[in-house]
CSV table of C-alpha atoms and ligand atoms in Angstrom, one decimal:
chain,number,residue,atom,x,y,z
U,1,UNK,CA,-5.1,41.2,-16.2
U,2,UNK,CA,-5.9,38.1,-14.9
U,3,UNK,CA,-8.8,38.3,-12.1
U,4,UNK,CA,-8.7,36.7,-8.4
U,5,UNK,CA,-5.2,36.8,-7.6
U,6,UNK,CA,-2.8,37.6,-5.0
U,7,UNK,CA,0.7,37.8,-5.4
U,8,UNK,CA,2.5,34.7,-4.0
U,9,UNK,CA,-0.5,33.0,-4.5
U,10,UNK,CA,-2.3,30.1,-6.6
U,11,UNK,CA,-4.5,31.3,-8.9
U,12,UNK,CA,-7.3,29.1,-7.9
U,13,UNK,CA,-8.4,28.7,-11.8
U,14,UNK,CA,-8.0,25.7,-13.7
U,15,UNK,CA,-7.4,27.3,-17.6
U,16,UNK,CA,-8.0,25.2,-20.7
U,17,UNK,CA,-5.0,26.3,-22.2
U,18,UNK,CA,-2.2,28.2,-20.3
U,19,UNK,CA,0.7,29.7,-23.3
U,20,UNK,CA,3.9,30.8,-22.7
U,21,UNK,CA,5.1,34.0,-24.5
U,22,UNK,CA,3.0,36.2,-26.2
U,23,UNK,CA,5.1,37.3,-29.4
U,24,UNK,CA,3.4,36.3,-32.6
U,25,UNK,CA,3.6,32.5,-32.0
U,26,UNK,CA,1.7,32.7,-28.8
U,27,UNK,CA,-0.7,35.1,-29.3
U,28,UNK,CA,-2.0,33.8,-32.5
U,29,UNK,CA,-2.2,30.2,-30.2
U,30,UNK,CA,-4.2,32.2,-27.4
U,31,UNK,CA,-6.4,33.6,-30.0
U,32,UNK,CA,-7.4,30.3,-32.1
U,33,UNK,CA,-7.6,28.5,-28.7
U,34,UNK,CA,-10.2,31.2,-27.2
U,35,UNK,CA,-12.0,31.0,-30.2
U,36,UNK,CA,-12.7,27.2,-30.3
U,37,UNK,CA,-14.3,28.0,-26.3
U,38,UNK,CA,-11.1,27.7,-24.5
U,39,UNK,CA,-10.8,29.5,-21.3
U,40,UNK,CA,-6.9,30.8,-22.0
U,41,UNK,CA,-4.2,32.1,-19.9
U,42,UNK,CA,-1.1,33.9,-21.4
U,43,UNK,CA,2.1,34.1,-19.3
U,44,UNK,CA,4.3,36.3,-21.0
U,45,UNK,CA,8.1,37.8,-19.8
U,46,UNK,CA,8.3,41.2,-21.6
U,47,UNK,CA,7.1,42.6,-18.5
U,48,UNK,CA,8.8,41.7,-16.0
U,49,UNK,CA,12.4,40.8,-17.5
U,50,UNK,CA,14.8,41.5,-20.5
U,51,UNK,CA,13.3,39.1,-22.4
U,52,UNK,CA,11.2,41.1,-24.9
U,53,UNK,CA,10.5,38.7,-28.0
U,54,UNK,CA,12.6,38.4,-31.0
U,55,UNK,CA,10.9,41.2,-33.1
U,56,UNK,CA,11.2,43.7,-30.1
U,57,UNK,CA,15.0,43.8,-31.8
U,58,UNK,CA,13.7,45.7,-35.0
U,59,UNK,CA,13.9,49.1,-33.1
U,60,UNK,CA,13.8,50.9,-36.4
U,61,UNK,CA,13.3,48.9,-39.1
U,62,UNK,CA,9.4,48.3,-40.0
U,63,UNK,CA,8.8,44.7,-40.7
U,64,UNK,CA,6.7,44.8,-44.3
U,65,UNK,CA,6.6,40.9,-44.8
U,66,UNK,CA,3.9,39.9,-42.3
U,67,UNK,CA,0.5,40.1,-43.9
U,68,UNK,CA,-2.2,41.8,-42.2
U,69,UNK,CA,0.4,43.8,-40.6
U,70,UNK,CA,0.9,47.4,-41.7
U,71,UNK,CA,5.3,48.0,-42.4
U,72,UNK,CA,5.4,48.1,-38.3
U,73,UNK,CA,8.6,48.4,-35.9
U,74,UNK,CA,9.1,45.8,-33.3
U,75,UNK,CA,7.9,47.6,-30.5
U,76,UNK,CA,5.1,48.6,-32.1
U,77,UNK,CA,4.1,45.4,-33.0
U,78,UNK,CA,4.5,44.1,-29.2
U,79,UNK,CA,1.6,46.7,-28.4
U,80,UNK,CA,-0.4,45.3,-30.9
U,81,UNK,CA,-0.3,41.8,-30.4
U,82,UNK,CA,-1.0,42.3,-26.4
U,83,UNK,CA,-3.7,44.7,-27.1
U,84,UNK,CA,-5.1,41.9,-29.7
U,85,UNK,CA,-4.7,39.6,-26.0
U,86,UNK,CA,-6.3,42.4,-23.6
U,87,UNK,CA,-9.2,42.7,-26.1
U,88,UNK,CA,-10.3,39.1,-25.6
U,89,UNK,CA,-10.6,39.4,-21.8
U,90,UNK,CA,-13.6,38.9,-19.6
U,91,UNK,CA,-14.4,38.6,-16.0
U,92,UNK,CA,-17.0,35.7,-16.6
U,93,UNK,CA,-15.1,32.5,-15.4
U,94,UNK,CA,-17.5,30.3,-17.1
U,95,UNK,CA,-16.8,32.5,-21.0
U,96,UNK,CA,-14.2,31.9,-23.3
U,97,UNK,CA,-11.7,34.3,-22.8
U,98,UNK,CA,-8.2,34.9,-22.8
U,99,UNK,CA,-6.2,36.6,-19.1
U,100,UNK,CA,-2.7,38.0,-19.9
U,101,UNK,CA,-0.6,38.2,-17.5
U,102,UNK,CA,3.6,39.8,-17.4
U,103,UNK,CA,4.9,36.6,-15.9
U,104,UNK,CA,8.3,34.8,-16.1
U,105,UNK,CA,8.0,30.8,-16.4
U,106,UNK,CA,10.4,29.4,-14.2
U,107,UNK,CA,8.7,25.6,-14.3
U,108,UNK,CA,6.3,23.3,-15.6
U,109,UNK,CA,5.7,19.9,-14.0
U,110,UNK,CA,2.8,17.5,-14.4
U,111,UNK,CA,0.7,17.2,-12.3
U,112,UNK,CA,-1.6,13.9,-13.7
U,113,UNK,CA,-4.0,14.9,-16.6
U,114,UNK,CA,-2.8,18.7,-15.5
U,115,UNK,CA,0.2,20.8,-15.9
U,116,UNK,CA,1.3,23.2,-12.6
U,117,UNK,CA,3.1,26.4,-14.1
U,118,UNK,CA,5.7,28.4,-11.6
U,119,UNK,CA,6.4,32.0,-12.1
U,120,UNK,CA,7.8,34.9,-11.5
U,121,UNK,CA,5.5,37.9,-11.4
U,122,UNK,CA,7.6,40.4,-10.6
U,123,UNK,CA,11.7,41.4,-12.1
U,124,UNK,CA,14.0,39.1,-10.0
U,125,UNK,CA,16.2,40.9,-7.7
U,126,UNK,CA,19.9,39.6,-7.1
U,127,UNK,CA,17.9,36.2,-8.5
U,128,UNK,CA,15.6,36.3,-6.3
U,129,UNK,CA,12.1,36.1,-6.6
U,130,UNK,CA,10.0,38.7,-5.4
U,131,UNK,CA,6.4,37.5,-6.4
U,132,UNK,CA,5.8,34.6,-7.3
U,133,UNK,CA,2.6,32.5,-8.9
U,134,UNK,CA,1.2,29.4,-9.3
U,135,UNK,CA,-0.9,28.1,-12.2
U,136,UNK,CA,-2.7,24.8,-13.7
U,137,UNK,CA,-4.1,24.3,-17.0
U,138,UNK,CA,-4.9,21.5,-19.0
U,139,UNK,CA,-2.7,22.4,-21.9
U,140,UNK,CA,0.4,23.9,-22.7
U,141,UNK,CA,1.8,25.7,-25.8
U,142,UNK,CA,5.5,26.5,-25.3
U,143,UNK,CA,6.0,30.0,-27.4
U,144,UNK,CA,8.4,31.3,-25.8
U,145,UNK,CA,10.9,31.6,-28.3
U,146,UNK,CA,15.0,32.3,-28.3
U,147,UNK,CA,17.7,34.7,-27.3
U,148,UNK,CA,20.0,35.9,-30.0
U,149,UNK,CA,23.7,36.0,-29.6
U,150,UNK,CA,25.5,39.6,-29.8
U,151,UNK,CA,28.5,40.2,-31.0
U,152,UNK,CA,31.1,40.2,-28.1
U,153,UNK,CA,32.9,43.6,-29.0
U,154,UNK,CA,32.7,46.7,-26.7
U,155,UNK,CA,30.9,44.4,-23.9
U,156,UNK,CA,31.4,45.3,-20.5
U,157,UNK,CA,32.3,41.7,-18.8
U,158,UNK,CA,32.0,42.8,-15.1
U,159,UNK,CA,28.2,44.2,-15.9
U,160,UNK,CA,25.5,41.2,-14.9
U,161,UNK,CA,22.6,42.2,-16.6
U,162,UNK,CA,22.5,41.5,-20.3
U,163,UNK,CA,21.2,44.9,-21.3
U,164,UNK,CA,24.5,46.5,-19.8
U,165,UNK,CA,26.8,44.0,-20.9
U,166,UNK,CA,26.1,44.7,-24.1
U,167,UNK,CA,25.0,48.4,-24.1
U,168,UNK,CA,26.9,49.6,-27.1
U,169,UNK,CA,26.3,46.7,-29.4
U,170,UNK,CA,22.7,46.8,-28.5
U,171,UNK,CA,22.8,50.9,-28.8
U,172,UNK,CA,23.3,49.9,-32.9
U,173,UNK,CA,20.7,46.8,-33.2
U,174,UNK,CA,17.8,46.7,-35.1
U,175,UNK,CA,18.5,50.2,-36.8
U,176,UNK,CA,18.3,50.9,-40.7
U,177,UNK,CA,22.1,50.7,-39.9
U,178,UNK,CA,23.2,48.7,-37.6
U,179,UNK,CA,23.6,44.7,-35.9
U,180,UNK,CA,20.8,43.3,-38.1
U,181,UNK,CA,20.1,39.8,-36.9
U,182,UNK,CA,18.2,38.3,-40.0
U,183,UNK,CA,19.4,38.4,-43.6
U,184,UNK,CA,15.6,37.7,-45.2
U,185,UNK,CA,14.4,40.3,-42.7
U,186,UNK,CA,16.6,43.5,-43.4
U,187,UNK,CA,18.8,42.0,-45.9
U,188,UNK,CA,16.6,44.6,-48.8
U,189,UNK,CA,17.9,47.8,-46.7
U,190,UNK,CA,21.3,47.7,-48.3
U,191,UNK,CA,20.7,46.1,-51.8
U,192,UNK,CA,24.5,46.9,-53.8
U,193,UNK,CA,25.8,48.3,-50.8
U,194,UNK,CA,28.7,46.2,-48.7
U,195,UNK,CA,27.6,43.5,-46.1
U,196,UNK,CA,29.3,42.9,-43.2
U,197,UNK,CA,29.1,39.6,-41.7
U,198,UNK,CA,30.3,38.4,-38.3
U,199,UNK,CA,30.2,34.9,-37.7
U,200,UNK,CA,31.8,31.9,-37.8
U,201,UNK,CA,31.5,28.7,-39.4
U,202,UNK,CA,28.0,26.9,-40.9
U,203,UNK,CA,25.3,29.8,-39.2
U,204,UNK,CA,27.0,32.7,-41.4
U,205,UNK,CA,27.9,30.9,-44.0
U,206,UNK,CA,24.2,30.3,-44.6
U,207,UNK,CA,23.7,34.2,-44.1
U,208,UNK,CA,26.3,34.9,-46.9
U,209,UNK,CA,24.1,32.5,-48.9
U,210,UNK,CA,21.1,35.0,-48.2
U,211,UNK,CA,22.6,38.0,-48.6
U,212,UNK,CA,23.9,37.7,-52.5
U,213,UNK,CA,20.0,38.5,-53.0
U,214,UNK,CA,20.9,41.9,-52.3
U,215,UNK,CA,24.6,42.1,-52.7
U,216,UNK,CA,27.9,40.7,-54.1
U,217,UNK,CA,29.9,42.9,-51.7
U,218,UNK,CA,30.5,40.9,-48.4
U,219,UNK,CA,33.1,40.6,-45.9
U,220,UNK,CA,33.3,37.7,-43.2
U,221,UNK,CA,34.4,38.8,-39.9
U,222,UNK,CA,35.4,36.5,-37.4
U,223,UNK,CA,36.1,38.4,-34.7
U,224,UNK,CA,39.5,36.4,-33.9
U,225,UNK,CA,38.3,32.9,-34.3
U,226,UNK,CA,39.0,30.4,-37.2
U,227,UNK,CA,36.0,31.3,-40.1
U,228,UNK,CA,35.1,27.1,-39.4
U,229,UNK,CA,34.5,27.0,-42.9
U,230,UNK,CA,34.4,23.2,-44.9
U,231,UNK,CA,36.6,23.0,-47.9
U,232,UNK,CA,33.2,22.8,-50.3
U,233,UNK,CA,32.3,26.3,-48.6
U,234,UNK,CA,35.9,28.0,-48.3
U,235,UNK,CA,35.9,27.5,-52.0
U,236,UNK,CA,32.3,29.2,-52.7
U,237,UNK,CA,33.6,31.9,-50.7
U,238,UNK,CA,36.6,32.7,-52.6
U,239,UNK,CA,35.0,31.8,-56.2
U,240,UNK,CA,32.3,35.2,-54.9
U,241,UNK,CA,35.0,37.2,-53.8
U,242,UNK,CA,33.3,37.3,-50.3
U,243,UNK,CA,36.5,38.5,-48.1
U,244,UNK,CA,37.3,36.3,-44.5
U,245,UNK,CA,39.2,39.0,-42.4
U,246,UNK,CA,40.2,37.2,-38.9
U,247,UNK,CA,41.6,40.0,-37.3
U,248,UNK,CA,39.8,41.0,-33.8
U,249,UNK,CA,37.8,43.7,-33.3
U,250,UNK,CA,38.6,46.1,-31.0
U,251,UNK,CA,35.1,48.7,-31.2
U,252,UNK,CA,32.5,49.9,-32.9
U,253,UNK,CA,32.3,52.9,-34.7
U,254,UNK,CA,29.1,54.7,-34.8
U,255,UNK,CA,27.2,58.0,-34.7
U,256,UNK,CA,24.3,58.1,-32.2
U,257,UNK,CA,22.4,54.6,-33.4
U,258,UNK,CA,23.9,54.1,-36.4
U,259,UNK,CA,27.2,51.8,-37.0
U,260,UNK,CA,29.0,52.9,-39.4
U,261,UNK,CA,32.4,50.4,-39.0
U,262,UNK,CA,34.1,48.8,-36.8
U,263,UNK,CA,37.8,48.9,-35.4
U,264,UNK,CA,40.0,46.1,-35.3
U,265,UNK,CA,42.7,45.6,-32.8
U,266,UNK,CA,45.5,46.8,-35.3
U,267,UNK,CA,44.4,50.0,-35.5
U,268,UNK,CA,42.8,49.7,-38.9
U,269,UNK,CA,38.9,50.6,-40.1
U,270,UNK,CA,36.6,48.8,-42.0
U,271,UNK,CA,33.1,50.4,-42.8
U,272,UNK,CA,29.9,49.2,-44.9
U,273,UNK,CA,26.6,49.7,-45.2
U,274,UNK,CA,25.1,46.8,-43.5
U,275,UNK,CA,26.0,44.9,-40.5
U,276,UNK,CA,25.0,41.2,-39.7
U,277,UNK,CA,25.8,38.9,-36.5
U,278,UNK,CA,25.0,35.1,-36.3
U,279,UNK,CA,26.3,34.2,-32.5
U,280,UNK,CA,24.1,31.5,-32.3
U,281,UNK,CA,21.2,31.1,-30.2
U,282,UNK,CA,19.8,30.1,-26.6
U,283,UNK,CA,15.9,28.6,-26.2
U,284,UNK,CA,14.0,30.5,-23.8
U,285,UNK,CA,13.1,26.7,-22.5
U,286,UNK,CA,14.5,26.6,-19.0
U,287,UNK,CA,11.6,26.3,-17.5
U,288,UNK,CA,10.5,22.4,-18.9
U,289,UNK,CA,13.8,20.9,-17.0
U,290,UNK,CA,11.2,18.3,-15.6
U,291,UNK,CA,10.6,17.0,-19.0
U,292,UNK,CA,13.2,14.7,-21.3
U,293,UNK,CA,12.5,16.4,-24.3
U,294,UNK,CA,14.0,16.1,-28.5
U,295,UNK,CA,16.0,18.7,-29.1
U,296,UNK,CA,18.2,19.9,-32.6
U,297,UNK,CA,21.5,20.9,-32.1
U,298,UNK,CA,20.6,24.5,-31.0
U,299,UNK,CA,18.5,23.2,-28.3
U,300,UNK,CA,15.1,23.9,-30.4
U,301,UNK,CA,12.4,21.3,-29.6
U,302,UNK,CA,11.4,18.9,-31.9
U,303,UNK,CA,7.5,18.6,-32.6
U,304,UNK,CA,5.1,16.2,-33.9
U,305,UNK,CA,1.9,15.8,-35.3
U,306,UNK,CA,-0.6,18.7,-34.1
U,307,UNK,CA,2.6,20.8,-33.1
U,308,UNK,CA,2.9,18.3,-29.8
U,309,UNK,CA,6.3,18.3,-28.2
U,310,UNK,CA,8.3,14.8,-28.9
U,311,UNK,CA,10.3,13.0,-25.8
U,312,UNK,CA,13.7,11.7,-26.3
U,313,UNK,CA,12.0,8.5,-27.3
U,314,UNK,CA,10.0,10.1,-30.2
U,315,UNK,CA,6.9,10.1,-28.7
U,316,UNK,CA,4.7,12.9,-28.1
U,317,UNK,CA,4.7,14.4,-24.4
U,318,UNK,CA,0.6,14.3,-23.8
U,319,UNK,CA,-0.6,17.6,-23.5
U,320,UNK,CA,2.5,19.6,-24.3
U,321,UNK,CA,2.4,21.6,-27.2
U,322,UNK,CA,5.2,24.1,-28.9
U,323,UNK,CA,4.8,26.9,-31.9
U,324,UNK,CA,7.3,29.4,-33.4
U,325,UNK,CA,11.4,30.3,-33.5
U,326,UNK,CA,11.5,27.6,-30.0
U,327,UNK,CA,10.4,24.6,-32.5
U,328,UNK,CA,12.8,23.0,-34.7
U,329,UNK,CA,13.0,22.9,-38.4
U,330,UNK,CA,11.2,25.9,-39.3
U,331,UNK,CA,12.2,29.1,-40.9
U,332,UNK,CA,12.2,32.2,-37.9
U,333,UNK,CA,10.0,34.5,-39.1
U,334,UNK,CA,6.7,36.5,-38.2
U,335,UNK,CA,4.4,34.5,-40.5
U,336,UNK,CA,5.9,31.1,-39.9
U,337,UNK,CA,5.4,31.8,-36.4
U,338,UNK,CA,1.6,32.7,-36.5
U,339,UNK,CA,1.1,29.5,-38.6
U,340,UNK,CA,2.8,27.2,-36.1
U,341,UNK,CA,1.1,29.4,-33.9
U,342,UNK,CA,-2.5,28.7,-34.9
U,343,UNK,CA,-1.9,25.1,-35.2
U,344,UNK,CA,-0.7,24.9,-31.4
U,345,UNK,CA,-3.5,26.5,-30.4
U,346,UNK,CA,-6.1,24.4,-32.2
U,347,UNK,CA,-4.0,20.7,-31.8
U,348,UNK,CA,-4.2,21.5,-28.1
U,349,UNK,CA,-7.8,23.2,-28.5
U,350,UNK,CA,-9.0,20.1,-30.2
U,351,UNK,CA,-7.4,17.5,-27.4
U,352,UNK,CA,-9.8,19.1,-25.4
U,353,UNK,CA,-12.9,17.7,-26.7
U,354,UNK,CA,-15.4,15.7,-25.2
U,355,UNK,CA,-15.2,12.8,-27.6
U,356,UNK,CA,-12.6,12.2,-30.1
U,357,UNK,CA,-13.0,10.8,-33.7
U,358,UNK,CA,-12.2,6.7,-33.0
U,359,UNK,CA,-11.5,4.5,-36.5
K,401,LIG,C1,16.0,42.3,-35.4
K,401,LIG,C2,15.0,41.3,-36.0
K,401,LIG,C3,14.2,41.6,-37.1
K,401,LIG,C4,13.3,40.8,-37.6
K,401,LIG,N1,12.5,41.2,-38.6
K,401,LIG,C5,11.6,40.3,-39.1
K,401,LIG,C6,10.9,40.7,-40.3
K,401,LIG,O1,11.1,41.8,-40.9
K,401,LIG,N2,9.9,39.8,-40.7
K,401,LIG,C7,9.7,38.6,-40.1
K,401,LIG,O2,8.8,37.9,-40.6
K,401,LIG,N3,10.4,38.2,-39.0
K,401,LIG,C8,11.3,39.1,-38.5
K,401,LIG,N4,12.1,38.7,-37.5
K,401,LIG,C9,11.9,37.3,-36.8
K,401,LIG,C10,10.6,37.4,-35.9
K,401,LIG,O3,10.8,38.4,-35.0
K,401,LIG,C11,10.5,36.1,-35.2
K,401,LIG,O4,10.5,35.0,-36.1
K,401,LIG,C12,9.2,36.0,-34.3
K,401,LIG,O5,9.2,37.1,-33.4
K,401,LIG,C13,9.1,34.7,-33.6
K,401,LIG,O6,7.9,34.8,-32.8
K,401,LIG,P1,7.8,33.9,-31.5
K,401,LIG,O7,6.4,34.2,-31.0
K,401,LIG,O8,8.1,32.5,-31.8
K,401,LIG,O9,8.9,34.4,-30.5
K,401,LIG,P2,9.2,35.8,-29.9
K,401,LIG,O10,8.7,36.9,-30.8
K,401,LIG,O11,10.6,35.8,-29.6
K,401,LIG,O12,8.3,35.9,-28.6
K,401,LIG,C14,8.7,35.1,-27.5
K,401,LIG,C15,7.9,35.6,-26.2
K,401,LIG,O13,8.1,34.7,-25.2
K,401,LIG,C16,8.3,35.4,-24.0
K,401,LIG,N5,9.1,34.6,-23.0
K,401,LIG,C17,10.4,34.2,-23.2
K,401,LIG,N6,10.8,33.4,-22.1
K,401,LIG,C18,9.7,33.4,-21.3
K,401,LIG,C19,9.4,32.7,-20.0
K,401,LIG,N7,10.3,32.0,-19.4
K,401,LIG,N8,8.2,32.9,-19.5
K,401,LIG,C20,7.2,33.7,-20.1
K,401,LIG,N9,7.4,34.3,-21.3
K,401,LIG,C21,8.6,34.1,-21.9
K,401,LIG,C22,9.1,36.7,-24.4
K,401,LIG,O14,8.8,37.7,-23.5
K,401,LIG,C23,8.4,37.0,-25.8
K,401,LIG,O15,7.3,37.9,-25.6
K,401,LIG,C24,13.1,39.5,-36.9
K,401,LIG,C25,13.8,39.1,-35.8
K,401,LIG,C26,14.8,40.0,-35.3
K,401,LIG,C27,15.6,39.6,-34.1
């Protein structure tokens, strides 16, 4: 816990490095940074808000591709990486040391050769804040990662928060069966078996590209919309046989956690063995409105050299540094994340020197 602050206050410390988000991307940051000397503060949502991290969503499933990492569930891995954080504490300002803190980022501005960080320390209430903090560090790393899309079927549309607008759908994810979210990740659990896939256009095309790893046996599901397919891919998809039913879905059908098919508006059944939704994605970036930054398509920011953010203009934003599923170009996964990770932490680590190699 960070040391010397009251709620609704400034934290009257000036940190060397302050990252947002503390799923693998950040902690691994927080973790090179504080072992270069940096004095590290970690603001991280789980806490205090829905917003858990991407691998919170493998409820069930162990994740057995991240080395050093024994086959381990989401949640499980959550403890570990903030117990990883807490270990690294230490009530000596003047040590290297890393403060974690459950905090919601709700802005970043410059403030000179500093950054001031806004949050919210507590679960909003009707939106509004009910304790709220106020942070400077010399560095950022932005590891705060994305929200996935869920499938819209069985949602509650007069229920606000997100974890009861989508109770049922989220009732099946992450489970051995059930809404998987990444074809590498769970794609092995149903090797021969029959994928569904619910998308539409390039995002699950690419997924029906991943999942004849495991399987020939796929049906697109659009949910009611036009599949969005290109001529080039329409005609992959028929030369594999892969099926494009358009009908809507009406339900799921499931026992206790475990989706078994899903009901279409006609009446009629379809069941498999494996269930995969691309809805598309939303940056968990809100909070750098102040800053015109590059983003792709899907809103992911674009980085530079030493992981530093780019502007609009293609040049970097001094100071600002970004690692994991929020950057651009990079494959989402556990590993990826801890390498962008590590070389966030040390880029913005080594900006922090006292004299800098000069050709
Ligand atoms: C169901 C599922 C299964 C997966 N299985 C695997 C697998 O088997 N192997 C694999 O390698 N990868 C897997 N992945 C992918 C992996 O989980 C992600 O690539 C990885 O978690 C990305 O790490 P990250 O640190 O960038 O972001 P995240 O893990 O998403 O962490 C982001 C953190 O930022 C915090 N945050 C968000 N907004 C704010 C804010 N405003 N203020 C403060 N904090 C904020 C969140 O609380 C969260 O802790 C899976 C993903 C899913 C969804």
């Amino acid at each position: 816990m960070n040391v010397g602050m009251e709620q609704n206050a400034r934290d009257p410390f000036i940190y060397d490095v302050a990252v947002i988000g503390a799923g693998p991307a950040g902690v691994q940051a927080a973790i090179s940074a504080w072992h270069q000397g940096r004095r590290v503060l970690v603001l991280d949502a789980g806490a205090v808000s829905q917003r858990k991290g991407r691998a919170y969503w493998a409820k069930s499933v162990p994740i057995e591709d991240a080395p050093g990492l024994d086959p381990i569930t989401g949640p499980k891995l959550r403890q570990h990486l903030h117990h990883l954080l807490a270990s690294r504490a230490s009530s000596d300002p003047e040590e290297a040391r890393i403060a974690l803190l459950g905090a919601y980022v709700l802005r970043v501005r410059r403030q000179g050769e500093l950054f001031d960080l806004s949050a919210s320390l507590a679960p909003l209430k009707a939106g509004q804040i009910q304790a709220a903090g106020e942070f400077r560090a010399r560095r950022v790393v932005v590891a705060s990662g994305f929200e996935d899309g869920w499938p819209e079927i069985d949602v509650e549309a007069g229920r606000e928060r997100m974890l009861e607008r989508y109770r049922t759908a989220f009732r099946y994810a992450g489970n051995q069966s059930g809404w998987h979210l990444c074809i590498r990740c769970d794609g092995h659990l149903h090797r021969g078996g029959h994928f569904a896939l619910l998308g539409v256009g390039d995002s699950i095309y690419e997924a029906s590209l991943g999942a004849q790893d495991f399987t020939d046996h796929m049906t697109i599901l659009t949910n009611g919309r036009p599949h969005g397919f290109t001529p080039a891919q329409l005609q992959q998809i028929e030369a594999r046989d892969i099926r494009i039913d358009l009908r809507p879905i009406a339900g799921h059908l499931g026992e206790r956690t475990l989706l078994r098919g899903v009901r279409f508006q006609d009446g009629e059944e379809l069941y498999a063995d494996g269930f995969l939704v691309d809805e598309g994605l939303t940056p968990n970036s809100d909070y750098l409105g102040d800053f015109r930054l590059r983003r792709n398509a899907d809103g992911l920011l674009v980085t530079g050299e030493d992981s530093e953010v780019l502007r609009e203009d293609g040049e970097p934003e001094p100071g600002l540094y970004a690692a994991g599923d929020i950057v651009a170009g990079q494959r989402k996964l556990i590993a990826t994340a801890m390498a962008s990770g590590q070389d966030a932490g040390l880029g913005a680590s080594d900006s922090l020197r006292r004299w800098q190699e000069t050709l």
